[in-house]
CSV table of C-alpha atoms (C1' of nucleotides) in Angstrom, one decimal:
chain,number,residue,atom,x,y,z
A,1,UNK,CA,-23.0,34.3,18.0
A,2,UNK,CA,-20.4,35.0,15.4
A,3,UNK,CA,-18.8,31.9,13.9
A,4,UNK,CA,-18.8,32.6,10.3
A,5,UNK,CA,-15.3,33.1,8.3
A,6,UNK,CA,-13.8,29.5,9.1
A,7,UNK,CA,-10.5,30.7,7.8
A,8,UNK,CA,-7.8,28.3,7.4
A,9,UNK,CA,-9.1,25.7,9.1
A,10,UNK,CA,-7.2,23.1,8.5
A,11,UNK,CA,-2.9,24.9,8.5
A,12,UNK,CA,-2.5,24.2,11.6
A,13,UNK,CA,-1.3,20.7,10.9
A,14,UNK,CA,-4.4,18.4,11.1
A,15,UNK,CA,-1.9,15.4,11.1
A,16,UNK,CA,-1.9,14.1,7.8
A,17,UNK,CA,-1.6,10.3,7.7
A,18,UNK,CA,1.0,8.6,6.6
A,19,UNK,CA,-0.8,7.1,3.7
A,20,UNK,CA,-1.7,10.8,2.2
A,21,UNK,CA,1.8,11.7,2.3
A,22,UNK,CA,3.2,8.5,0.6
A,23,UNK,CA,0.6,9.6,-1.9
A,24,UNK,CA,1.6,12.9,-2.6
A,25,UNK,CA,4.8,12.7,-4.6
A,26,UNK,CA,3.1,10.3,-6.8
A,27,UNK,CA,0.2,13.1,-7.3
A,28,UNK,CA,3.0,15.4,-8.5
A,29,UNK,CA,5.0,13.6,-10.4
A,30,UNK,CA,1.7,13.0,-12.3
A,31,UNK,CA,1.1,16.5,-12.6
A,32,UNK,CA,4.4,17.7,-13.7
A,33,UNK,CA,3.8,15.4,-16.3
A,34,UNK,CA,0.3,16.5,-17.3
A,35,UNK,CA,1.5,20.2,-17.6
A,36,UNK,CA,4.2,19.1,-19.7
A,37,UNK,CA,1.5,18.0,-22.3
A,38,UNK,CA,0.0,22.0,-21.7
A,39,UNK,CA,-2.6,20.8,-19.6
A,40,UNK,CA,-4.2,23.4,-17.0
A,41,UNK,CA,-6.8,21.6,-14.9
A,42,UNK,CA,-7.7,18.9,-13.7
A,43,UNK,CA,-10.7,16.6,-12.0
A,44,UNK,CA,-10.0,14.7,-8.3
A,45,UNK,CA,-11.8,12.0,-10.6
A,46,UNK,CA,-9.4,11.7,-13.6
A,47,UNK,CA,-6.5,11.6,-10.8
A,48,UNK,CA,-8.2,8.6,-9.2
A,49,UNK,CA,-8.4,7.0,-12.6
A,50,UNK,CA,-5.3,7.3,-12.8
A,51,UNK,CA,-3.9,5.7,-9.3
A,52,UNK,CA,-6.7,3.4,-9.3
A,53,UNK,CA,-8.0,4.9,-5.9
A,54,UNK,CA,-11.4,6.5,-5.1
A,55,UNK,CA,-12.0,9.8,-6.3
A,56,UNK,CA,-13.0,10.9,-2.6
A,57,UNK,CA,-9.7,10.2,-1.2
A,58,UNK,CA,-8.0,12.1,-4.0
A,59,UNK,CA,-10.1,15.2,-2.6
A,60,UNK,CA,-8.7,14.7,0.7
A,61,UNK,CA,-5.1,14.3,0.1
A,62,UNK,CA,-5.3,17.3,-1.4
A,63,UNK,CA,-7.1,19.2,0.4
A,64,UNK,CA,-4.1,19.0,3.3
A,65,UNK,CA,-1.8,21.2,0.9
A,66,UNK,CA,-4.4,24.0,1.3
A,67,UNK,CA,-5.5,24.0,-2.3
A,68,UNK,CA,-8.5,24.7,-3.2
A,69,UNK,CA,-10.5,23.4,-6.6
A,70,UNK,CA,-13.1,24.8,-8.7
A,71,UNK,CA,-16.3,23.1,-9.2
A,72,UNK,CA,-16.8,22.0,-12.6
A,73,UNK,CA,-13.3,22.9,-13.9
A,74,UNK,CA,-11.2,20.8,-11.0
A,75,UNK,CA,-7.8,21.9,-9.4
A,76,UNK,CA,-5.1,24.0,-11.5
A,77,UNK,CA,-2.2,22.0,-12.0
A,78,UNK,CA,-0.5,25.2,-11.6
A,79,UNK,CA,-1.1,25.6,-8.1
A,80,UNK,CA,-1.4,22.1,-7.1
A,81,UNK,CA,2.1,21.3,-8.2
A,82,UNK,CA,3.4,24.6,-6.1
A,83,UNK,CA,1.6,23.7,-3.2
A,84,UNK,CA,2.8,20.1,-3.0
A,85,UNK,CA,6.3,21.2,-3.7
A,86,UNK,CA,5.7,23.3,-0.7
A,87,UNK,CA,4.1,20.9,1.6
A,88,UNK,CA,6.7,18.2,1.3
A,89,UNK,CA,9.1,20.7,1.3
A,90,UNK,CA,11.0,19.8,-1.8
A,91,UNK,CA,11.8,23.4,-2.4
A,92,UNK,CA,13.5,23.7,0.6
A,93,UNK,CA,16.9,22.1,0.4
A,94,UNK,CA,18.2,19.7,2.9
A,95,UNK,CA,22.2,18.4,3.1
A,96,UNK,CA,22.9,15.1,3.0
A,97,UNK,CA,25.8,12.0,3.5
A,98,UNK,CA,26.1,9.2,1.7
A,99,UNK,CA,27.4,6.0,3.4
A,100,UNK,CA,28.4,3.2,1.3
A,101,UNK,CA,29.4,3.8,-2.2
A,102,UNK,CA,28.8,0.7,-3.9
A,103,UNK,CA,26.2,-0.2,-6.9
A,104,UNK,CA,23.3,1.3,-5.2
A,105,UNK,CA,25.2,4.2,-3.5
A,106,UNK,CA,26.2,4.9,-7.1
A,107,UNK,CA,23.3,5.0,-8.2
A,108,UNK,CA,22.4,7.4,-5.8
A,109,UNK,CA,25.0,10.1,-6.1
A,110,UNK,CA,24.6,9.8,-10.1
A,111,UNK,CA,20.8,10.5,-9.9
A,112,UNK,CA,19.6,13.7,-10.1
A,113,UNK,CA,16.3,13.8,-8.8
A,114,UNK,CA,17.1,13.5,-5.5
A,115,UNK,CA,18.4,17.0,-6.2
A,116,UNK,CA,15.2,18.0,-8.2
A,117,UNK,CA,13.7,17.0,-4.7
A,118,UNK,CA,15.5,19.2,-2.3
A,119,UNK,CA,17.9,16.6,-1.3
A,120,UNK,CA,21.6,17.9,-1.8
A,121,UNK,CA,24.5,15.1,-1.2
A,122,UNK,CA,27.5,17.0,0.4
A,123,UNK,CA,29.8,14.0,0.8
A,124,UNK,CA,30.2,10.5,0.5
A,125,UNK,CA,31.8,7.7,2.3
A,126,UNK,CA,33.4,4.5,1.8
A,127,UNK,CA,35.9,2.1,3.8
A,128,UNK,CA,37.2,0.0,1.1
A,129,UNK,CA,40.7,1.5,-0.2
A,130,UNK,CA,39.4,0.6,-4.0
A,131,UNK,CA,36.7,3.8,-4.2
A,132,UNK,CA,38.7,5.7,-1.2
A,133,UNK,CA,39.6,8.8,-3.1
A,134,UNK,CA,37.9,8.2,-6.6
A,135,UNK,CA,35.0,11.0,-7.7
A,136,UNK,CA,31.8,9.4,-8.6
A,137,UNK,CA,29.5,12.4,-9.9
A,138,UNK,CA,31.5,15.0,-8.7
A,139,UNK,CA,32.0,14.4,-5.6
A,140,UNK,CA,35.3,12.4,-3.5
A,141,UNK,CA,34.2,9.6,-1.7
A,142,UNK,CA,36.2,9.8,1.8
A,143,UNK,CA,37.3,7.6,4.2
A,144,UNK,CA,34.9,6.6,7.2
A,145,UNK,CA,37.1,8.3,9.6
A,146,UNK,CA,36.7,11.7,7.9
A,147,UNK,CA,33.2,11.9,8.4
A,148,UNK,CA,33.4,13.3,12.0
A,149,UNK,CA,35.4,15.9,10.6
A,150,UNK,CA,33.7,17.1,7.9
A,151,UNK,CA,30.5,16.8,9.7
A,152,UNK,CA,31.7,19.9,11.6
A,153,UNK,CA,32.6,21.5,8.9
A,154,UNK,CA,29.7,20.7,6.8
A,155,UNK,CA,25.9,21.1,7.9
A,156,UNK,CA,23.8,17.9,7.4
A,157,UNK,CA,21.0,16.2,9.4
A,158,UNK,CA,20.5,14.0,7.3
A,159,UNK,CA,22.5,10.3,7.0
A,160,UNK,CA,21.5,7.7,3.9
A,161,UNK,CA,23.0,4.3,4.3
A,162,UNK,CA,24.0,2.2,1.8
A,163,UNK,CA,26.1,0.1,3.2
A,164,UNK,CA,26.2,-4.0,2.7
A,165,UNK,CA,23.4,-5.3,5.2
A,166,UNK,CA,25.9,-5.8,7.9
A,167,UNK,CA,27.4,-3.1,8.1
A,168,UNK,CA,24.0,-1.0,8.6
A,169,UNK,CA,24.0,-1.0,12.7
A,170,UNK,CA,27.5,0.0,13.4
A,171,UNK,CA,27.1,3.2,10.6
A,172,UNK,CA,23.8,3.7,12.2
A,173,UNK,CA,25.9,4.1,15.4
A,174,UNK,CA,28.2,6.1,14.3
A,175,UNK,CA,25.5,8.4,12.3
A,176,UNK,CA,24.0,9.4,15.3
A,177,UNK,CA,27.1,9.5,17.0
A,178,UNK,CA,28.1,12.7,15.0
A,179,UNK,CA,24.3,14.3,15.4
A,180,UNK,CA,22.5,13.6,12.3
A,181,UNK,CA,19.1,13.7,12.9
A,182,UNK,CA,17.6,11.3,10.5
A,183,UNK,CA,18.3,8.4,8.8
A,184,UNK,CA,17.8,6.7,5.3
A,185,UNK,CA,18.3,3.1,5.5
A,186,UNK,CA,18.5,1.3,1.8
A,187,UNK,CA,19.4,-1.8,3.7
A,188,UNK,CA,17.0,-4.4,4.5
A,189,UNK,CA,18.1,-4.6,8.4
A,190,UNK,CA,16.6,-3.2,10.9
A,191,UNK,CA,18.5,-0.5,12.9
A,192,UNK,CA,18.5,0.6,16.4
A,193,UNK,CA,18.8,3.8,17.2
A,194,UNK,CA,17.5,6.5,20.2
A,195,UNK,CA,14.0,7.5,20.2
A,196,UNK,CA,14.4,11.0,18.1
A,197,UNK,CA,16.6,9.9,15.6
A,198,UNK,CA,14.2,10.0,12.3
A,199,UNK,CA,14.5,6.6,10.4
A,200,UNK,CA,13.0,5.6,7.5
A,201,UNK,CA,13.8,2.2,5.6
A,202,UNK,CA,13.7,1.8,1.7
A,203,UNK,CA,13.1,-1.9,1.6
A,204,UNK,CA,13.1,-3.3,-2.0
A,205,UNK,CA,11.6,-7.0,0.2
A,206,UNK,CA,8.6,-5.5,1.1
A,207,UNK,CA,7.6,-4.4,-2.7
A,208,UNK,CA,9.1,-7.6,-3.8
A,209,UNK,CA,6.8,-9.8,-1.5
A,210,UNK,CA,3.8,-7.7,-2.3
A,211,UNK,CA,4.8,-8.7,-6.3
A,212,UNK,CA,5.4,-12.6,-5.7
A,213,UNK,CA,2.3,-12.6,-3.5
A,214,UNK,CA,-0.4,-10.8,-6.2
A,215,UNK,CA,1.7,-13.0,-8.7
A,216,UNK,CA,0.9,-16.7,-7.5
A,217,UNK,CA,-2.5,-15.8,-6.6
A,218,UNK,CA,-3.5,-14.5,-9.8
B,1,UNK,CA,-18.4,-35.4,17.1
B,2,UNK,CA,-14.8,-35.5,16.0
B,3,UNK,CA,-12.8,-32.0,15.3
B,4,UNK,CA,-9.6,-33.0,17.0
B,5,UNK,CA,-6.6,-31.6,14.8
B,6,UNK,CA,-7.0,-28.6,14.3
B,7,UNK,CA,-5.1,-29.0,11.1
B,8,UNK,CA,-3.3,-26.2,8.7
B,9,UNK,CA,-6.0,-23.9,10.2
B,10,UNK,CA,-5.1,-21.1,7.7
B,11,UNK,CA,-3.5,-22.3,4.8
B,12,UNK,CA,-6.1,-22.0,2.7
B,13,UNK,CA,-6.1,-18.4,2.3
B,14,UNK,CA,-6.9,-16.0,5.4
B,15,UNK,CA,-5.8,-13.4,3.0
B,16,UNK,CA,-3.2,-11.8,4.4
B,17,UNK,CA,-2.9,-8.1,5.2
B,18,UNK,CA,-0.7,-5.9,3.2
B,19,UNK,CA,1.0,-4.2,5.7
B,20,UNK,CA,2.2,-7.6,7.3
B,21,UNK,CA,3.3,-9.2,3.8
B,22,UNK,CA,5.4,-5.6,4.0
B,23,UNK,CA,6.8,-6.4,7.6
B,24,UNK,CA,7.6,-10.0,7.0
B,25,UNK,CA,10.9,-9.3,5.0
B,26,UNK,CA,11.9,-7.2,7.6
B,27,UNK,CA,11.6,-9.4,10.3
B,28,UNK,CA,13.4,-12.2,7.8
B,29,UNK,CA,16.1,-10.2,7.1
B,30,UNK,CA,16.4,-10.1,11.1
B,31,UNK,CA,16.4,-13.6,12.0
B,32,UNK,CA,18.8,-14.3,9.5
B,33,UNK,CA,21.5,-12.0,10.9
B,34,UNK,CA,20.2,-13.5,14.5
B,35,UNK,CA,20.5,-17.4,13.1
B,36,UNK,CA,24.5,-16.0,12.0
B,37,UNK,CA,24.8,-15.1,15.6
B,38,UNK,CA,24.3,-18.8,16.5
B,39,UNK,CA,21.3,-17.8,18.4
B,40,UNK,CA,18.7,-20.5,18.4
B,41,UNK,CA,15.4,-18.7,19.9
B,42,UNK,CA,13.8,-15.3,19.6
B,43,UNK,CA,10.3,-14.2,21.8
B,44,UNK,CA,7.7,-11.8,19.7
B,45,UNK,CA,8.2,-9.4,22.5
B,46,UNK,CA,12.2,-9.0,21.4
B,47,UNK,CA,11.5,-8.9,18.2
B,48,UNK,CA,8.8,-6.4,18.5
B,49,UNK,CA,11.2,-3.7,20.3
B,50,UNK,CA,13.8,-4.6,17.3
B,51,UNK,CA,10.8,-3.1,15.1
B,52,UNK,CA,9.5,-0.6,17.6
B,53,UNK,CA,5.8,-2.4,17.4
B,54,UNK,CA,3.7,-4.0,19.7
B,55,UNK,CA,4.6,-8.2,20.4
B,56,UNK,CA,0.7,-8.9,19.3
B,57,UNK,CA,1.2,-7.7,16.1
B,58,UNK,CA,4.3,-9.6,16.1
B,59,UNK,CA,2.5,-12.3,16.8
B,60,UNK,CA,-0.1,-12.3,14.2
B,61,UNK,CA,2.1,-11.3,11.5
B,62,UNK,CA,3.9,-14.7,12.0
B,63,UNK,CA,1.1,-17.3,12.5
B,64,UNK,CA,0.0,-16.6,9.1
B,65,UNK,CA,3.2,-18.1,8.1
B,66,UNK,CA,2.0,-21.5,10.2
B,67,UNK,CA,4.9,-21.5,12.4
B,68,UNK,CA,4.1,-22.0,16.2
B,69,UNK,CA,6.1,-20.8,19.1
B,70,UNK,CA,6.8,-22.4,22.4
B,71,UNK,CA,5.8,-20.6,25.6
B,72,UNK,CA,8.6,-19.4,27.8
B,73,UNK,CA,11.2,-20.1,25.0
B,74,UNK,CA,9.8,-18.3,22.1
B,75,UNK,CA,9.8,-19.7,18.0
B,76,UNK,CA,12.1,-21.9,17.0
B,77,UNK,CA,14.7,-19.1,14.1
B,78,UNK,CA,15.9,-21.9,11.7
B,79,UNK,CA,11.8,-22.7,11.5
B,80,UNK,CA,10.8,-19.5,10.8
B,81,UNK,CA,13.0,-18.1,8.8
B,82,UNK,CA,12.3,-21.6,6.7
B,83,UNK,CA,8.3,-20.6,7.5
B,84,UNK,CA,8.8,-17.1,5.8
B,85,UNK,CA,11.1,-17.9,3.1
B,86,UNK,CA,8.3,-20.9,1.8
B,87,UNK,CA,5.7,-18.4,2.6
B,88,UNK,CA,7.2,-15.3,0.1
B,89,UNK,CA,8.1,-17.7,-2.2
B,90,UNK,CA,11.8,-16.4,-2.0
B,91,UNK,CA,12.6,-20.2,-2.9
B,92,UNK,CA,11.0,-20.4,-5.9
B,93,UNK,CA,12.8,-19.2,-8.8
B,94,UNK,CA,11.1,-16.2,-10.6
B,95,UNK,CA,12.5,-15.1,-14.1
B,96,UNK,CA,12.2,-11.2,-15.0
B,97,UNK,CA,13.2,-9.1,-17.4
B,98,UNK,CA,14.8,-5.1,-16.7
B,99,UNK,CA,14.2,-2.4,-19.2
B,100,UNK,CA,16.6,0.9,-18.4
B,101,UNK,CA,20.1,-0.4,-18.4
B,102,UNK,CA,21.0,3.1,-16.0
B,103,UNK,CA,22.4,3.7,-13.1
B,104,UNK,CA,20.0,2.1,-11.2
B,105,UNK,CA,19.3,-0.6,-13.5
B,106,UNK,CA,22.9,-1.3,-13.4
B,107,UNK,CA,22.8,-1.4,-9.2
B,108,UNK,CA,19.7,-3.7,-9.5
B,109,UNK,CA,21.6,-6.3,-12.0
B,110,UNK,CA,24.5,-6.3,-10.1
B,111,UNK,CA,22.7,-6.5,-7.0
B,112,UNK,CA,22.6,-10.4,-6.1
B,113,UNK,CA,20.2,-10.0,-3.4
B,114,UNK,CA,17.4,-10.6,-5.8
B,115,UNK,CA,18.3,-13.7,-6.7
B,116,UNK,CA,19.1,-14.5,-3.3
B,117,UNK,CA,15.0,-13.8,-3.4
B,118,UNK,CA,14.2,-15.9,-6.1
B,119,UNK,CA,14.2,-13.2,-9.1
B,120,UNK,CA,16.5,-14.0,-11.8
B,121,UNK,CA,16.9,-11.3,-14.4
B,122,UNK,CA,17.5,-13.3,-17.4
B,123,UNK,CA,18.0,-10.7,-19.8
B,124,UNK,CA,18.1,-6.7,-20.2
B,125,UNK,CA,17.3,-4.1,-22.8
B,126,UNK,CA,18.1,-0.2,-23.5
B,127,UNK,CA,17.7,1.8,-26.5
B,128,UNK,CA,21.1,3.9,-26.2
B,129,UNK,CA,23.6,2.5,-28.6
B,130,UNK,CA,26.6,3.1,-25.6
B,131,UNK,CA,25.1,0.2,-23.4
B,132,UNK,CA,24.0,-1.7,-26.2
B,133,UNK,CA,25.8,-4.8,-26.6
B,134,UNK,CA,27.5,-4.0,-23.4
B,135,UNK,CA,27.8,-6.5,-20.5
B,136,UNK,CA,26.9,-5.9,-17.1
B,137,UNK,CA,27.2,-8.3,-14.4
B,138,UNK,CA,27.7,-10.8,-16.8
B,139,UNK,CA,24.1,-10.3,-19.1
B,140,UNK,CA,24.2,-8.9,-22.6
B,141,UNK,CA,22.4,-5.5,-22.9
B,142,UNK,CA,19.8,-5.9,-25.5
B,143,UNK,CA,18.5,-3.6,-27.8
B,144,UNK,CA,14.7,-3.2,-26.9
B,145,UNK,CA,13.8,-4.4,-30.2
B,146,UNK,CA,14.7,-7.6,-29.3
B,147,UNK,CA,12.5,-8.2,-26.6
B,148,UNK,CA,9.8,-9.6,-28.8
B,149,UNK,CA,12.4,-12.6,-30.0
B,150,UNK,CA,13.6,-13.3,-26.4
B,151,UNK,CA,10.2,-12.9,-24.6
B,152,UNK,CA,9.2,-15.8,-26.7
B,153,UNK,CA,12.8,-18.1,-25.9
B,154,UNK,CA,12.5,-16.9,-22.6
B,155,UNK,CA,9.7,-17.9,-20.3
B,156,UNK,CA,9.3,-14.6,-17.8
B,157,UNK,CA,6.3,-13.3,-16.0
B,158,UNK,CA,7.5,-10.3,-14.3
B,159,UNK,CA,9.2,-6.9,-15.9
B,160,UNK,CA,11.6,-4.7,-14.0
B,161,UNK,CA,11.1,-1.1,-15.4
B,162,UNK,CA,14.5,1.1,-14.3
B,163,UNK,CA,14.3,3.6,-17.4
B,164,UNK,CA,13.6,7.2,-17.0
B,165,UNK,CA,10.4,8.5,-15.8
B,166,UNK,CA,8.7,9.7,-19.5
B,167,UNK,CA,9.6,6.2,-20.5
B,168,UNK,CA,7.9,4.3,-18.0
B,169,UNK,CA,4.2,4.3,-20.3
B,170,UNK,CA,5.2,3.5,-22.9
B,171,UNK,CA,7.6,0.6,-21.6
B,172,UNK,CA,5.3,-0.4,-19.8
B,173,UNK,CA,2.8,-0.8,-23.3
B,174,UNK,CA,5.5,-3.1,-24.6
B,175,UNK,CA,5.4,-5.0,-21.5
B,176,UNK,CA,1.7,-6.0,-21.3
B,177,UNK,CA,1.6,-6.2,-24.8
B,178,UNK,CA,4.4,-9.1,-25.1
B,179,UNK,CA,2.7,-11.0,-22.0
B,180,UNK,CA,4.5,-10.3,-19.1
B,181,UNK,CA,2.0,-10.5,-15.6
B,182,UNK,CA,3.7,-8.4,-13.4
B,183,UNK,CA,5.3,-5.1,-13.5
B,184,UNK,CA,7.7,-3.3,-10.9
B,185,UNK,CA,7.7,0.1,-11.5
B,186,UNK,CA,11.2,1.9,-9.9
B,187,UNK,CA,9.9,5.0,-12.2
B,188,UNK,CA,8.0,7.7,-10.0
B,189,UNK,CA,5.7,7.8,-12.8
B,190,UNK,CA,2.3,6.3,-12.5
B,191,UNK,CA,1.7,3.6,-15.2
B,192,UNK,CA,-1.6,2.8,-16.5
B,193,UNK,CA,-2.0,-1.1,-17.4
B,194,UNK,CA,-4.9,-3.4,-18.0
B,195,UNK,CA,-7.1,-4.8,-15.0
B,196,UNK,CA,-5.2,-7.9,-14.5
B,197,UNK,CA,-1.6,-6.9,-14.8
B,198,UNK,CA,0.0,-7.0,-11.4
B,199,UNK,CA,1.9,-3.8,-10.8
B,200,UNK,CA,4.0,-2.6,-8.0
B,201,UNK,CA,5.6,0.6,-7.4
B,202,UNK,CA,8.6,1.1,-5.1
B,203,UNK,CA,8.7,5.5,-5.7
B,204,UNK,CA,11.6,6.5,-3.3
B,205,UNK,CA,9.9,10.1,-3.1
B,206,UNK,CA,7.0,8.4,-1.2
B,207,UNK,CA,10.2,7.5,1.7
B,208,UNK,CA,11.5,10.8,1.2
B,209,UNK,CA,8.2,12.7,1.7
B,210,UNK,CA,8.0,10.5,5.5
B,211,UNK,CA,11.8,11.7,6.3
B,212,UNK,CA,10.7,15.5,5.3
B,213,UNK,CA,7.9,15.8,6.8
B,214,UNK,CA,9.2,14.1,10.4
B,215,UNK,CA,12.4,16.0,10.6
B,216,UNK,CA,11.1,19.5,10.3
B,217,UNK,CA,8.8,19.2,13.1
B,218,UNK,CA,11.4,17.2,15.3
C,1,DC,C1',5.8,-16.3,35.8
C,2,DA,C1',7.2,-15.5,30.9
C,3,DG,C1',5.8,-16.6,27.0
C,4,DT,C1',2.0,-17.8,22.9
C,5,DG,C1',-2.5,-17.2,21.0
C,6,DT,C1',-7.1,-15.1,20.1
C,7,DG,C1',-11.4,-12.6,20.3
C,8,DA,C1',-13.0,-7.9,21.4
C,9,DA,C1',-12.2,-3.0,21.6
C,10,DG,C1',-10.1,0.9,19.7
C,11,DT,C1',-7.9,3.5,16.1
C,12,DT,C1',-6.9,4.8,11.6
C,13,DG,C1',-7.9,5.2,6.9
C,14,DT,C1',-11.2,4.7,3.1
C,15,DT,C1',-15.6,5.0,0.9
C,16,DC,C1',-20.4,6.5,0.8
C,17,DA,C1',-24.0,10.0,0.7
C,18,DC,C1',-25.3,14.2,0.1
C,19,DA,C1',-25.0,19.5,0.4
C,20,DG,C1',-23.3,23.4,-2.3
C,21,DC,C1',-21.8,25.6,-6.3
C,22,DA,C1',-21.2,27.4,-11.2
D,1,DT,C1',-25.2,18.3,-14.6
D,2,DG,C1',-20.4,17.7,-13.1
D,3,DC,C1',-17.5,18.8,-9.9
D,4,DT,C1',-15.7,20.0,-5.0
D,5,DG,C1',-16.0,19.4,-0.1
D,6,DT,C1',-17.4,17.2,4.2
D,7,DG,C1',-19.6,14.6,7.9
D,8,DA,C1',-21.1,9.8,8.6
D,9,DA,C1',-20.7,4.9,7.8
D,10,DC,C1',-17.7,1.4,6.9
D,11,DA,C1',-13.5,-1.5,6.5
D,12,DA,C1',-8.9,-2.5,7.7
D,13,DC,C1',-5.4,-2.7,10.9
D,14,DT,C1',-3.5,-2.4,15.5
D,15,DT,C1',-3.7,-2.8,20.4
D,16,DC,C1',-5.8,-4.5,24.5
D,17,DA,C1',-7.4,-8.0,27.7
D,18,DC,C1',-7.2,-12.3,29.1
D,19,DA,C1',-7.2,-17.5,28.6
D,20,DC,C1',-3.8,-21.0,28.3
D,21,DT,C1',0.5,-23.5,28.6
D,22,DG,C1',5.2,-25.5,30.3
DNA sequence: CAGTGTGAAGTTGTTCACAGCA
DNA sequence: TGCTGTGAACAACTTCACACTG
C-alpha cells in the first residue's frame, strides 16, 4: 500500500470560506507593513494578536495560499506576502468601469490602491451634463450612452456603481446588458440581476450598525 | 397560573447575531424605496428573493426588531421600517469626528446619508497645510493639533479615521487617548487599541478579494 | 391555502487538543 | 520549549419541518 508523498493536497481548491478570504487582504496589508520595518518572519500567534482572533485560525487562513511556515521561526513575510498577492489575484490585473462620478466615485478614481490591487479603471460615466466631459484623475468621464460603445472597444468584466441609491437597478440593468460579468455595488440597494452575474455590495450601513450596536451596549 | 402576554419577549437582549445586524440595513434600505412606491405590505418570502436568501432567515432577522407580521398579508412597511430604524438607532443623533480630510474623507463629509443615519460629523482635522482652514461641505478643516481643545467643547464618542494607511496607528493613539469609544477604521491597516474601545473596520479589499475570487472561476 | 413563527436538524466556521519538529 | 499543522469538539448561523392563523 503506497500512500506516502501527500503532495499538494490541498491546490486543488478546497473551497475556502468566505470568512478566510475577507481575512486575507487584511493579513497582507499587515505584512506589507511589517516588512517595511525590515522584518522577516513572523509567528501565526503575533498575527492573531494583532486581529484579535485565535492563533489557530490564523494557521488555517494561511495555510489555503499554499505557504508553508517553519516551526520555531514562523512564516516569511517574504513568501506569505507573494503568495497572498497571488491567491487573491491582485497581481493579475482586471479592467474596470466606473458608474457614477460623484463624491464617492471621486474618490474612487483618485485612489490609487485599487490600482496597487490589480483593479485598473478604463472609463467612467456620468449622466449629469455638469461632470460630462471634465477629467477627474486622468481619465474623461462620458456620457451613459457611450458606455455600449466603448464597452466594445474596451475589455472589462467588471462594473462598479456609484450611482445615487436610485439609480442602482436601472445601471445594474444596463451593466449586464453590455456583458459585464460582475458587479460592485457602493450603493446601499439591493440589485437584481441574473443568476451568473457576480455582485458584491460595499455597504457602509452594515459597518455602521455593527458600530451603533457595540456602542450603546458598552 | 397566569403567563398570558407574552410581553416584549425579546427586548431584553437575545443578543443579536452579527450577520443579521449586517442584513438589517439592507433590507431597510429596501423597504424604504418599497414605502416610495406607495406599496403598503411586503411577505418575508419576497423579500428573501430580493436578497437571494431563504424567507426563514428573513423571518428571524426581523423579529428581533419586535415587529409582527400578519398571515396571508405579510408585515406592515411603514412599521418596520419604523421597527428597524428604532432598533439601529439610526434616530438617535451620534456626534463623530473624521481625521484624513482626502478624497475619501471628503466623499464621506459630503455624503449626507450619514446623517440621514444619525452620525453627525461635527468637526474634521488634517495635518496638510493645503486643506487646513479649508471648508468642505460647510465644516472647517482643523489642524490636528486642535483636537485636544475641541474634543473637550465637543461632546463625541465615535472617530472616523479616512487618513492614509501608515497613519491609521498612530491616529488612532490620539483617538483613545482624547476619549473617544468608538473607532471606524476606512484604513486597510489593522489598528491596535485598548480592550474596550469599539472598533470597526470597513477594508474595501476584503469586497474586492470576494469579486476576485468568484469571477475567475465563473 | 398563503403567509408567520419556532424548535430541531444541518451546515459552516472557530477553537481545542495534541502530534511532530527543530 | 515554541511553533506549525491537523483532526475532533464546539459554537454560530442557516435551513428544514411543521404547527398555527385568518
Amino acid at each position: 500500500m503506497s500512500e506516502p508523498q501527500v503532495e499538494a493536497p490541498n491546490f486543488i481548491n478546497p473551497s475556502v470560506p468566505e470568512p478566510t478570504l475577507r481575512r486575507l487582504p487584511g493579513y497582507l496589508c499587515y505584512f506589507q507593513s511589517l516588512q517595511q520595518n525590515h522584518l522577516k518572519y513572523i509567528s501565526s500567534s503575533v498575527i492573531a494578536h494583532a486581529f484579535k482572533i485565535d492563533p489557530t485560525l490564523v494557521t488555517k487562513d494561511l495555510s489555503y495560499t499554499g505557504v508553508k511556515g517553519r516551526t520555531k521561526v514562523g512564516y516569511s513575510l517574504e513568501t506569505l506576502i507573494e503568495a497572498i498577492v497571488q491567491f487573491l489575484k491582485f497581481n493579475q490585473q482586471e479592467n474596470a468601469f466606473l458608474f457614477g462620478v460623484g463624491n464617492l466615485g471621486k474618490a474612487l478614481l483618485q485612489y490609487d490602491g485599487l490600482r496597487q490591487h490589480g483593479i485598473k479603471i478604463v472609463a467612467c460615466f456620468d449622466i449629469h451634463p455638469k461632470v460630462i466631459n471634465t477629467t477627474v484623475a486622468g481619465l474623461k468621464v462620458y456620457p451613459l450612452q457611450e458606455f455600449r460603445d466603448l464597452s466594445r472597444k474596451i475589455p472589462a468584466r467588471l462594473g462598479v456603481i456609484t450611482t445615487p441609491d436610485n439609480k442602482a437597478q436601472e445601471t445594474a440593468d444596463l451593466l449586464v446588458a453590455w456583458g459585464m460579468k460582475a458587479i460592485w455595488n457602493f450603493t446601499p440597494q439591493s440589485i437584481k440581476v441574473p443568476e451568473k452575474i457576480v455582485v458584491v455590495n460595499t455597504n457602509i450601513y452594515a459597518d455602521l450598525a455593527v458600530i451603533l450596536h457595540r456602542l450603546k451596549q458598552s
